Amino acid sequence: MRFSVFLNARSMAAEEDRKLIQDLTAHATQAEKLGFDAIFMPDHHFNGYMPIASDSFMFASYLAAKLPRMHFGFSVVSVPLHHPVRFVERINILDQLTDGKLLVGVGSGTTPEEMIGFGVNYKEAGQVSENNLALAEQLWAKAMEDPAIEIDNGPHKGRVLQRIAPAQYSPRHARLMPVAMKEASARRAAENGWPAFIPAFTPPQIGGTEPMKHVAKYFSVYRQMLDEAGHSPEVIASALDWTTHTYQCVHVAETDGQAREELEVILRSYQDAIEREAEFNARAESDSANKKTDRTPNALTEDWIGTWCLYGSPETIVEHLKPYEELGIGNILCGTTTGPLTEERLRLGDQTLRLLSEKVMPAFKATEPAE
């Protein structure tokens, strides 16, 4: 089973942004030295003050030059917020720069505040996303002499006469990674031979203390579709190799008690940041077009911890993850910098990297990186 690092840290003020970028660069470099397989980044705008997430494609290209062994991923790109031409161009550039070691998570987005900032109607986000992905496929396939591609999708307009440059490195294009929650998304991943994100909850309940029940349900549907798609064994193996289960917050300490105590410190700071943003979220949801239909539990509740957190001593972490390995999950994505990135938070994140590398990762079979 692979282990990857999710750079999901926040800053709390403009003057903290630069140091956060520098600290996350150092954290990613440490992860590479310790044997992690990939760096994943979020795609967020305004909401949460995640400075690298405002253009994580750019930050990934910077890290790719420093860490050529690593794979790079996005968890996940909010497709409606990106003009399809820019979406394809950025992916192609990174596909070239990483020699195909790219995993592009795709979804329709979850935050009305972001939709408002980009002129997308929140209720239409799902359809805008589907249309953008269809347009992206047309753009990837377009040759110079082909007819123009017309773009008229929500706020995204245009007419593409030539081809996208640069061309993609990977056959057809870089791998996309849908979230295997909806049948259509799971099928998109399976029929294309792509990996998928396997969620641990079922909306509208975004949390709970039985995550494996949901993971097994979604993984089984995706795996069956993958088997039925008629791929070669090599394609199936590559897809499963990167099929990912995500923990928003991973924290490892020498003992379970220490890990829980430190986790609660991390989550209190994280929840404070979430509550600070509540006023802006409320403004974004002031009209019916931008009302969310689901709610995430408070991060200090057992429901949130049970779904989104992995914590404990190295021995506890290994025992927790063995059933996921047996199920067939190929990649564990670890949020090691969750919340505001203070010096103490960074110290705890580096502690988690070290203990995962020294005492957890050796318990799981190693594989050669799949291209």
Coordinates of C-alpha atoms in Angstrom, one line a residue:
M1 CA 0.0 0.0 0.0
R2 CA 1.2 3.5 -0.9
F3 CA 1.3 6.5 1.4
S4 CA 0.9 10.0 0.2
V5 CA 0.9 13.4 1.9
F6 CA -2.0 15.9 1.6
L7 CA -0.8 19.6 2.0
N8 CA -4.0 21.0 3.5
A9 CA -2.7 23.6 5.8
R10 CA -4.2 27.1 6.4
S11 CA -3.0 30.5 7.2
M12 CA -4.9 32.9 9.4
A13 CA -3.7 36.2 8.1
A14 CA -2.1 37.7 5.0
E15 CA 1.3 38.1 6.7
E16 CA 1.4 34.3 7.3
D17 CA 0.9 33.3 3.7
R18 CA 4.6 33.5 2.6
K19 CA 5.9 31.4 5.6
L20 CA 3.2 28.8 5.0
I21 CA 4.4 28.3 1.4
Q22 CA 7.9 28.0 2.6
D23 CA 7.0 25.6 5.4
L24 CA 4.9 23.3 3.1
T25 CA 7.8 23.2 0.6
A26 CA 10.0 21.9 3.4
H27 CA 7.4 19.5 4.6
A28 CA 7.0 18.1 1.1
T29 CA 10.7 17.8 0.7
Q30 CA 10.9 15.9 4.0
A31 CA 8.1 13.5 2.8
E32 CA 10.1 12.7 -0.3
K33 CA 13.2 11.9 1.7
L34 CA 11.2 9.6 4.0
G35 CA 9.8 7.5 1.2
F36 CA 6.3 8.8 0.6
D37 CA 5.0 8.2 -2.9
A38 CA 3.1 11.4 -3.7
I39 CA 2.2 14.9 -2.8
F40 CA -1.5 15.9 -3.1
M41 CA -2.9 19.4 -3.0
P42 CA -6.4 20.8 -2.6
D43 CA -8.0 23.3 -5.0
H44 CA -9.7 26.0 -2.9
H45 CA -10.3 29.7 -3.3
F46 CA -11.0 32.4 -0.7
N47 CA -12.6 29.9 1.7
G48 CA -10.2 28.7 4.4
Y49 CA -7.2 30.8 3.4
M50 CA -5.2 27.9 2.0
P51 CA -2.7 30.0 0.0
I52 CA -1.2 27.2 -2.1
A53 CA -4.6 25.9 -3.1
S54 CA -5.5 29.1 -5.0
D55 CA -3.3 27.7 -7.8
S56 CA -2.1 24.3 -6.8
F57 CA -1.1 23.5 -10.4
M58 CA 1.5 26.2 -10.1
F59 CA 2.7 25.0 -6.7
A60 CA 2.9 21.4 -8.0
S61 CA 5.1 22.5 -10.9
Y62 CA 7.4 24.2 -8.4
L63 CA 7.6 21.1 -6.3
A64 CA 8.0 18.8 -9.3
A65 CA 11.2 20.5 -10.2
K66 CA 12.6 19.9 -6.7
L67 CA 11.2 16.4 -6.2
P68 CA 11.4 14.6 -9.5
R69 CA 10.7 11.1 -8.0
M70 CA 7.4 12.0 -6.6
H71 CA 3.9 11.7 -8.1
F72 CA 1.7 14.7 -7.7
G73 CA -2.1 14.8 -7.3
F74 CA -5.0 17.0 -6.6
S75 CA -7.7 16.3 -4.1
V76 CA -9.8 17.5 -5.7
V77 CA -10.0 20.0 -8.6
S78 CA -13.3 21.9 -8.4
V79 CA -14.0 21.5 -12.1
P80 CA -16.8 24.2 -12.5
L81 CA -14.3 26.9 -11.3
H82 CA -11.9 26.3 -14.2
H83 CA -12.3 27.3 -17.8
P84 CA -11.9 24.1 -19.7
V85 CA -9.1 25.4 -21.9
R86 CA -7.0 26.4 -18.8
F87 CA -7.9 23.1 -17.1
V88 CA -6.5 21.2 -20.0
E89 CA -3.4 23.4 -20.6
R90 CA -2.3 23.2 -17.0
I91 CA -2.8 19.5 -16.8
N92 CA -0.8 19.0 -20.0
I93 CA 2.1 21.1 -18.7
L94 CA 2.2 19.2 -15.5
D95 CA 1.9 15.9 -17.3
Q96 CA 5.0 16.8 -19.3
L97 CA 6.9 18.2 -16.3
T98 CA 6.3 15.0 -14.2
D99 CA 6.7 12.5 -17.0
G100 CA 3.2 11.3 -16.5
K101 CA 3.3 11.1 -12.7
L102 CA 0.1 13.0 -12.3
L103 CA -3.2 12.2 -10.7
V104 CA -6.0 14.8 -11.2
G105 CA -8.9 14.4 -8.8
V106 CA -12.0 15.9 -10.2
G107 CA -15.3 16.9 -8.5
S108 CA -18.1 19.5 -8.8
G109 CA -17.0 21.5 -5.6
T110 CA -18.7 21.9 -2.3
T111 CA -18.4 25.6 -1.3
P112 CA -20.9 28.3 -2.4
E113 CA -18.5 31.1 -1.5
E114 CA -16.1 29.8 -4.2
M115 CA -18.8 29.4 -6.8
I116 CA -19.9 33.1 -6.2
G117 CA -16.3 34.2 -6.7
F118 CA -16.1 32.6 -10.1
G119 CA -19.6 33.4 -11.3
V120 CA -20.9 29.8 -11.1
N121 CA -24.5 29.1 -9.8
Y122 CA -24.0 26.6 -7.0
K123 CA -27.1 24.6 -8.0
E124 CA -25.8 24.3 -11.5
A125 CA -22.2 23.3 -10.5
G126 CA -22.8 19.5 -11.1
Q127 CA -23.9 20.1 -14.7
V128 CA -21.2 22.7 -15.4
S129 CA -18.7 20.1 -14.1
E130 CA -20.0 17.4 -16.4
N131 CA -20.0 19.7 -19.4
N132 CA -16.5 20.9 -18.6
L133 CA -15.2 17.4 -18.5
A134 CA -16.8 16.6 -21.8
L135 CA -15.3 19.7 -23.3
A136 CA -11.9 18.8 -21.9
E137 CA -12.0 15.4 -23.6
Q138 CA -12.8 17.2 -26.9
L139 CA -9.9 19.6 -26.4
W140 CA -7.5 16.8 -25.6
A141 CA -8.5 15.0 -28.8
K142 CA -8.5 18.0 -31.1
A143 CA -6.0 18.2 -33.9
M144 CA -5.1 21.4 -35.7
E145 CA -7.2 20.6 -38.8
D146 CA -10.3 19.6 -36.8
P147 CA -13.4 21.9 -36.6
A148 CA -13.5 24.6 -33.9
I149 CA -14.7 23.6 -30.5
E150 CA -17.4 25.9 -29.2
I151 CA -17.5 26.5 -25.4
D152 CA -20.7 27.8 -23.9
N153 CA -21.0 26.4 -20.4
G154 CA -22.1 28.6 -17.5
P155 CA -19.6 31.4 -17.1
H156 CA -17.2 29.6 -19.5
K157 CA -17.2 30.8 -23.1
G158 CA -14.9 30.5 -26.1
R159 CA -14.2 29.1 -29.5
V160 CA -11.0 27.0 -29.9
L161 CA -9.6 27.0 -33.5
Q162 CA -6.3 25.3 -33.1
R163 CA -5.0 22.6 -30.7
I164 CA -4.1 22.7 -27.1
A165 CA -0.3 23.3 -26.5
P166 CA 1.6 21.6 -25.1
A167 CA 0.4 18.2 -26.1
Q168 CA -0.1 15.7 -23.3
Y169 CA 2.7 13.3 -22.2
S170 CA 0.4 10.4 -21.2
P171 CA -1.5 8.3 -23.7
R172 CA -4.7 10.2 -24.4
H173 CA -4.1 12.5 -21.3
A174 CA -3.1 12.5 -17.7
R175 CA -5.2 10.2 -15.4
L176 CA -8.2 11.8 -13.8
M177 CA -9.5 10.6 -10.4
P178 CA -13.2 10.9 -9.9
V179 CA -14.7 10.4 -6.4
A180 CA -16.5 7.1 -6.5
M181 CA -19.6 8.3 -4.6
K182 CA -22.0 8.7 -7.5
E183 CA -22.5 5.8 -9.9
A184 CA -21.7 8.0 -12.9
S185 CA -18.4 9.1 -11.3
A186 CA -17.4 5.5 -10.3
R187 CA -18.2 4.4 -13.9
R188 CA -16.2 7.2 -15.4
A189 CA -13.1 6.1 -13.4
A190 CA -13.7 2.4 -14.1
E191 CA -14.4 2.5 -17.8
N192 CA -11.3 4.7 -18.4
G193 CA -9.1 2.6 -16.2
W194 CA -8.4 5.4 -13.8
P195 CA -8.0 5.3 -10.0
A196 CA -10.7 6.7 -7.8
F197 CA -11.1 8.3 -4.4
I198 CA -13.1 6.0 -2.1
P199 CA -15.2 8.0 0.4
A200 CA -15.9 7.0 4.0
F201 CA -19.4 8.6 4.4
T202 CA -22.7 8.7 2.5
P203 CA -24.4 12.1 2.1
P204 CA -26.2 13.9 3.5
Q205 CA -24.5 12.6 6.7
I206 CA -20.9 13.7 6.3
G207 CA -19.4 11.9 9.3
G208 CA -19.9 8.8 11.4
T209 CA -18.0 6.2 13.4
E210 CA -18.2 3.3 10.9
P211 CA -16.1 4.5 8.0
M212 CA -15.1 1.1 6.7
K213 CA -18.8 0.3 6.0
H214 CA -18.9 3.1 3.5
V215 CA -15.4 2.5 2.1
A216 CA -16.2 -1.2 1.4
K217 CA -19.5 -0.2 -0.3
Y218 CA -18.0 2.3 -2.6
F219 CA -14.9 0.3 -3.4
S220 CA -16.8 -2.8 -4.2
V221 CA -19.0 -1.0 -6.7
Y222 CA -15.9 0.6 -8.3
R223 CA -14.0 -2.6 -8.4
Q224 CA -16.8 -4.5 -10.0
M225 CA -17.1 -1.8 -12.7
L226 CA -13.4 -1.9 -13.3
D227 CA -13.4 -5.7 -13.7
E228 CA -16.4 -5.5 -16.1
A229 CA -14.8 -2.8 -18.3
G230 CA -12.6 -5.2 -20.2
H231 CA -9.2 -3.7 -19.3
S232 CA -5.9 -5.6 -19.4
P233 CA -4.5 -6.8 -16.1
E234 CA -1.9 -4.1 -16.2
V235 CA -4.4 -1.3 -16.5
I236 CA -6.5 -2.7 -13.6
A237 CA -3.4 -3.1 -11.5
S238 CA -2.3 0.5 -12.2
A239 CA -5.8 1.8 -11.4
L240 CA -6.0 -0.1 -8.1
D241 CA -2.4 0.9 -7.2
W242 CA -3.5 4.5 -6.8
T243 CA -7.1 4.1 -5.7
T244 CA -7.1 6.3 -2.7
H245 CA -8.7 6.6 0.7
T246 CA -8.2 10.0 2.3
Y247 CA -7.8 11.1 5.9
Q248 CA -8.1 14.8 6.4
C249 CA -6.1 14.6 9.6
V250 CA -3.5 11.9 10.3
H251 CA -1.5 12.1 13.6
V252 CA 0.9 9.6 15.0
A253 CA 2.6 9.6 18.4
E254 CA 4.5 7.1 20.4
T255 CA 1.4 6.2 22.4
D256 CA -2.3 6.2 21.8
G257 CA -2.9 8.6 24.7
Q258 CA -0.3 11.1 23.4
A259 CA -1.8 10.9 19.9
R260 CA -5.3 11.6 21.1
E261 CA -4.2 14.5 23.3
E262 CA -2.2 16.1 20.5
L263 CA -5.0 15.4 18.0
E264 CA -7.5 17.3 20.1
V265 CA -5.1 20.3 20.1
I266 CA -4.9 20.2 16.3
L267 CA -8.6 19.9 15.9
R268 CA -9.5 22.7 18.3
S269 CA -7.3 25.0 16.2
Y270 CA -8.8 23.7 13.0
Q271 CA -12.4 24.1 14.3
D272 CA -11.6 27.7 15.4
A273 CA -10.6 28.4 11.8
I274 CA -13.8 26.9 10.5
E275 CA -15.9 29.0 12.8
R276 CA -14.1 32.2 11.9
E277 CA -15.2 31.5 8.3
A278 CA -18.8 30.9 9.2
E279 CA -19.8 34.5 8.7
F280 CA -18.6 34.5 5.1
N281 CA -20.2 31.1 4.4
A282 CA -23.5 32.5 5.6
R283 CA -23.2 35.5 3.2
A284 CA -22.5 33.1 0.4
E285 CA -25.6 31.1 1.2
S286 CA -27.9 34.1 1.6
D287 CA -30.0 33.1 -1.5
S288 CA -31.6 29.9 -2.5
A289 CA -29.3 29.3 -5.5
N290 CA -26.4 28.9 -3.2
K291 CA -27.8 26.9 -0.3
K292 CA -25.9 23.8 0.7
T293 CA -27.9 20.6 1.4
D294 CA -25.4 18.9 3.7
R295 CA -23.5 19.9 6.8
T296 CA -20.2 18.7 8.1
P297 CA -20.1 17.9 11.8
N298 CA -17.9 19.9 14.3
A299 CA -14.4 18.6 14.0
L300 CA -14.3 17.8 17.7
T301 CA -17.1 15.3 17.6
E302 CA -16.6 11.6 17.4
D303 CA -18.5 11.5 14.1
W304 CA -16.0 13.8 12.4
I305 CA -13.0 12.2 14.0
G306 CA -14.3 8.7 13.1
T307 CA -14.7 9.6 9.4
W308 CA -11.8 12.0 8.8
C309 CA -9.1 11.2 11.3
L310 CA -6.4 8.5 11.6
Y311 CA -4.5 8.7 14.9
G312 CA -2.7 6.6 17.4
S313 CA 0.6 4.8 18.1
P314 CA 2.3 3.3 15.1
E315 CA 1.0 -0.1 16.1
T316 CA -2.6 1.1 16.3
I317 CA -2.2 2.8 12.9
V318 CA -1.0 -0.5 11.3
E319 CA -3.9 -2.5 12.8
H320 CA -6.4 0.1 11.6
L321 CA -5.0 0.1 8.0
K322 CA -4.6 -3.7 7.5
P323 CA -8.3 -4.1 6.6
Y324 CA -8.0 -1.3 4.0
E325 CA -5.0 -3.1 2.5
E326 CA -7.0 -6.4 2.4
L327 CA -9.9 -4.7 0.8
G328 CA -7.7 -3.4 -2.0
I329 CA -7.1 0.3 -1.3
G330 CA -3.8 1.2 -3.0
N331 CA -3.0 4.6 -1.6
I332 CA -3.6 6.2 1.8
L333 CA -3.7 10.0 1.6
C334 CA -2.6 11.6 4.8
G335 CA -3.5 15.1 5.8
T336 CA -0.4 15.8 7.9
T337 CA -0.7 19.6 8.2
T338 CA -4.5 20.0 8.8
G339 CA -5.5 23.4 10.3
P340 CA -3.5 26.6 10.8
L341 CA 0.2 26.0 10.3
T342 CA 1.8 27.2 13.5
E343 CA 5.3 26.2 14.5
E344 CA 3.8 23.6 16.8
R345 CA 1.5 22.3 14.2
L346 CA 4.4 21.9 11.8
R347 CA 6.4 20.0 14.5
L348 CA 3.5 17.6 15.0
G349 CA 3.2 17.1 11.2
D350 CA 6.9 16.3 10.9
Q351 CA 6.6 13.9 13.8
T352 CA 3.8 12.1 12.0
L353 CA 5.8 11.9 8.8
R354 CA 8.8 10.4 10.7
L355 CA 6.7 7.8 12.6
L356 CA 4.7 6.8 9.5
S357 CA 8.0 6.3 7.6
E358 CA 9.9 4.5 10.3
K359 CA 7.2 2.3 11.9
V360 CA 4.1 2.2 9.8
M361 CA 5.0 2.1 6.1
P362 CA 7.4 -0.9 6.5
A363 CA 4.5 -3.0 7.6
F364 CA 2.9 -2.7 4.2
K365 CA 4.2 -4.3 1.0
A366 CA 6.2 -2.0 -1.2
T367 CA 5.6 -1.6 -4.9
E368 CA 7.5 0.1 -7.6
P369 CA 6.0 3.4 -8.6
A370 CA 3.4 3.0 -11.4
E371 CA 3.8 5.5 -14.3

